Amino acid sequence: MSLYLSAAKQGVIRLFTLPRLSLPLIVTLGLTLAAVLTVLAIANTLLLKPLPDIKDEKNIYSVDVTLHISDGIRVPFLSELNRVAHMQQYYSQELGWGHIQVGDSNVEINTRQYNATRLVSASGTPEMLGLDLVLGQSTSSEEAKHGVWISESLWHVAFGQRNNALNSTIEFAGETRPVLGVLADLKSVDLGNDANDGYYQVWLFNDPLEALTQPEALSLGSRGLTFVKGTAELLPTEESLNDWYKDYVEASVTDERPKAFLLGKPLTTQIQPVRDAFMGESRMLVIALLIAMISLLVMACLNLFNMFIAHYQGRNKEFSIQFCMGSPVQRLRRMIFVENLPMFTFATLLGLLAAHWLIRLLPVLAGDNLPLLEHINIDISSILIGGLIVVIINALFSYIALMHVDKHALTESLNSSGKGTPSQQKQSLGRVLMVFQLVLACLLLTVSLISAKQSFDKVYRDLGFDLPNAFEIAMDYKDEQWQQSLDTYEDYVGSELYLLRESLAERLDALGGKVINVANLPLRVNVEISAFEDPDTQETRTMIVAPWAEGFFPEFSIELLAGRDLLPEDKDTNNVVVDRRFAEERLGSKDWQDIVGKPLRMGRDAENVVNVVGVVENVEPAIGAPIDLSLPTLYRFRERTGSRLSMVVIMPDGKTLSEQEVSEVIGDLDARLGNVSVTSIEQRWESMTQTTRLNMYVVLTVAALTLILAVIGVSGLSQMTAAQKRYEMAVRMATGAKQLSLLKLLLKDAGLMLILGLVLGFVVSVFGYQYMASLVEQLPDFTWTVSMMVGLVLALAMLISVAVPSWRTIQSDPMRVLREL
Amino acid sequence: MKTIVSMRDIHKSYLGQQIETHALRGISLEVKQGEFVAITGPSGCGKSTLLTIMGLLDSATEGSYEIAGIDTRGLKVDQRTTVRNQHIGYVFQSFNLIDSLTVFENVALPLEHRGERKEVVKAAVIEALEKVGMGHRMQYQPNQISGGQQQRVAIARALVGKPDLILVDEPTGNLDTKNGDAVMQLLLELNKQGATIVMVTHDSRYSGLAHRQIQLLDGKVVAEQQVKSQTDKEVA
Ligand SMILES: Nc1ncnc2c1ncn2[C@@H]1O[C@H](COP(=O)(O)OP(=O)(O)OP(=O)(O)O)[C@@H](O)[C@H]1O
Ligand SMILES: [Mg+2]
C-alpha cells in the first residue's frame, strides 16, 4: 500500500516540479473535457431529460399540414381554430386536441408596457399539454373567452408573484380583460423568438365547438401549432390527413375558385412526437457538435499520449530496474495510474469549472440556435461522466506507458552500445496515432471550414444596395381597431393612412436628414409576399410587393437597368417598377428589358393591371431568413399599415439619431401612436446576421483549435523524435553530416507519417464529407477549393511543425551528447 | 614533414551552473604527418577535452588551432563539419555506433556525408572493415557484436575516409587485455601505413608504443618525451 501512497505523493510533487508535463495535460485535457461536457449537458437536456413543461410527452404529437403555394413558399394550413375543430370531429373522439395560434402583442399591466407573445388557443390546450396551472381556474371554464391567462414569467415581473393578479385587468389589443389564471411558461414548443423575450405569454381561449360554426375565412399564413394526444393506433396517419384536407376543403369552401386553388396545391402532412417537432434542426446540430467535440478530445488525448510515452521512455531504466527486482508489470501500471491521478484530477476539476462557465455563456454563443438553454446545467451525471472519461484515459495512458517495458526491451537496452541513450525506442505507436490524428484533423477542418465559408458567403454577400447612414423610425399602434381600419381604402392617395404618413414625413423633415416615405429599410423584417394565379398561363406567381417612394432607388444605390424611375406624378397611376428577377421570369433572360411599357395583369380582375415603367437590379431583402426571399419584386406607390407605423430617414454621414430626439419631433403625432423606436441600418444588418456570424465564429474556433492541436501534436512528436535521435545526429555530425542534411534526415523520417496522414485525411474528408452531407441536410455542398485549401494549409502547418523543433535541436549543438559520454 | 596539428595557447573553460571549470590552461603542441602521439595523464586532467577540441567536436575558449594548414577560428558549424569530415577520423571512448544502422552503414557514414558514389563507398568500406578484421560482420547490428568488435568497427569508421589525422580516445579502456592488444596492434599497423594518430590513454604499456608522449596535469602539458626506437618495440 505504501508503494501506492508514495506514488501518489510523487504525483502531487510532479504537478509542480514537472510543469512541462503537468501543465499541458491539465490545460489541454481540462479544456477539451469542458467542451465535451458542455455538449453532453446540452444533449442530455435536449434529447434525454423530460421536457420541463409538457407532461406525458410520449403520447403527445404535433400535427402539420403544409400547403406548397410555390417553390419557396410554404404555408401552414392549420392556422385557424375552425380547421382544427373540424379535424377533431373527423378523428376518434378519444383523442385529445390542442391548438395555439402564435402572435406578438404589447400588453399594458398597471400602466407598464410589456412585449408579450400572444397565444390564441383552443380551450383546454394547456391542460392537454400538461402545463401546470399556477393560479386561477381551468381554461375550459365558461368565462374563459372573456379573460386572459398569463405565463408565470409575466406574472413574476408584472405582479411580483402576488395572488391578487387574479383580480387585476390587463390592457391589450385595445381591450381590457380580467386575468383569470397563471400558467407555467410554455417552453417546449417553437414560439419563434419568445424565449429571448423572457417567456412573457398571454393566453386567450376560444371554444373549438363554437369555432366550428364559423365560416372558413380563406386566410393563410399565420402561425398555428396543433397537438394531438392519444395512443398510437388512434392517431391520424399522414395519409389520412390528406384525406381530411380534401374533405375539409370540399365541405367548408363554397366558392369554386379558392376551392380549386386549395385542392390544386401540393400538400405535405406530418405527425411527429412533440419533442421532435420542437427540436427540429437542433438535434442534428447537437449530434454534430458532440462528434466535433469528441474528435477534439481524441486529438488532445493523442497528443498527450505522445507526451506520456516520451516521459515514460525517459524513465525506462527506472521501470526496467523495478521490473528486474521482481515487480509485476501490473503493479507498475497501477503505480503509474496512481502517480498520474493528481494531474488528472486537476484536469477534471478544470474541465468541470470551464464547462460550468461555458454553459453560462451559451445564450451568448448559441443564441436562437438551441432551445431550453436556461435548463442546461452541469449535474451529477455530468460530473460522473467527466470522471469516468478521465479515469479511462488515465488507465489507457498507464497501460501504454509501460508497453515497452518487458524482458525483451530490457536485454536490448543492456546490449545497446548507446550507453542508455534512448536511440532505439520504438515510435511506431506514436506515429500510427499521429496519422489517425491527422486524418481526424483533416475531416474536422474540412467540415468546419466548408460551413464557415457558407456562413461567410451568406453574411457578406452582395445585397444589391448600399448601406448609407439610414434609420428606420417606427411607432406602435396602440389601437388595433384603428390600425385595421387604416388598411381599408379604395385609393391609397388621399386615404387616412396616406395622410398620416404625409404628416409623419413632414415632421421627420425637422431632423435634418432626407426622409424617404417608405415603411422599411431595404433590409426588411416584414416582407409582403403576394401569390396569385396568372390568368394567361395558370401558373402561380409569387412576388414581393414593395412600396416605392421618391429617392428610394438612388439613395440606396439600387441600379436602374431599363426604363425610368417612378416620379411623384405617377402617384395616381398604375405605374410600377419591377426588378430584374420579375422581368426575367416574365420574358426570359434575353428579352427582359422589353417588359418596360407592358401592361401586366395581376390577377383575374380586369382592373388589376399595372404598367411597368422601369426595371431595377435585384436586391436581397433579408439575410438568414428561414425561407428563400429571392423573389421577383414589384415596387409601387402604395403602403400597407403593417404592424407598426414606420418610415426611413437618411442622415448626413456620422450623424446618429436617438429615440429621444425623434420622440420630440413626432411624439404628439397622434394619441393612438406611441413607443418610438429607431433602428439604424447597421443595427438591422447586425441583428439579421448575428446568428450566422456567431455560427461562423464558433465553427472557426473549432477549426483553429483543431489546427492548434494538430500542430502541437506533430511538433511535440518531432521534438521527441529529434531528442531521441540526438545521439544518432551527434554521431552523424561528428562523422561529417552537415546541418541541412540532418534536417533532411529528420524531415524524411517524419515525411512518411505526414504524407500518409495527409493523403488519407484528404481522401477520408472528401468522401466522408459527402457521405455526411447526404445524411445531414443542413450541411452545405462539398467544396473542392476549401478541401484543397485545408489539405494545403495542414501540409504547410505540419511541415513547419516538423521543421522548427527539428532545426532547433540541430542548432543546439547535438555533439554535446558525445562529449558528455 | 608536413605539420598536421598546430595548437597555440589553447584554453578551455566549462561554464557550469555555478562553477567554472578551467579544463585546459594554455596548451601548445604540434603533430607532424606520420607521427603517433600518445596523450597521458591522470583522470580529469583534460585529455578528452583536448581531443574533442583537436577533433573539432568542440571549440576552444581561447587560443588558435590549425589543422592541415586550415585556421579553425571563426569557422561556421557546417564549415567545421566539412573540415572534420575531410581531415579527421575520431574513435570515441564509448564507440558511439548508431544502433539502428548495420556495421556496414555505420562505417559508410563519413563517405556518404562526403557525397561519394555508391561503388566508391562500398569498396572503401569493405577495405576498411577487412583491415580491422570485421569483414565477416558487415550486416550485423552493433548490439549483436562484442565490445572489442565494436571498437574495431569504430576504428574502421575513423579510417575509411583516409583522413590526415586519426584521434583515438581510450581505445582499450573498455576492453580486456587480449582485445586491447589487438586494437593497439591495429593502430600501430595503420600508423606504419602512413596514418597520423593522436591517442589518449592512461595505460603506460600502450603509451610507450607511441613516437611521442605528452603528459598532461591540470590542463597543462607537464612533460614531452620522445620514444626513440619504437620500430623495435612490440606489444608484450
Ligand atoms: N561538459 C563538461 N562540463 C563541465 N566540466 C567538464 C565537462 N567535461 C569535462 N569537464 C571537466 O573538465 C576536466 C577535464 O575533463 P576530461 O574529460 O577532459 O578529463 P580526462 O582527462 O579525459 O579524464 P578521464 O581520464 O577520466 O577520461 C574535468 O575536471 C571535468 O570535470
Ligand atoms: Mg576522458
Tab-separated table of C-alpha atoms and ligand atoms in Angstrom, chain A residues 821, chain B residues 43-44 46-49 93 169-170 200, ligand 2:
chain	number	residue	atom	x	y	z
A	821	LEU	CA	29.635	10.455	-22.546
B	43	SER	CA	41.827	11.170	-14.737
B	44	GLY	CA	40.212	14.580	-15.102
B	46	GLY	CA	41.768	17.335	-19.603
B	47	LYS	CA	42.791	14.620	-22.071
B	48	SER	CA	39.352	14.082	-23.584
B	49	THR	CA	38.758	17.794	-23.664
B	93	GLN	CA	36.000	6.114	-25.913
B	169	ASP	CA	40.153	8.300	-27.055
B	170	GLU	CA	40.987	5.437	-24.684
B	200	VAL	CA	44.577	9.307	-25.361
C	2	MG	MG	38.446	11.037	-20.932
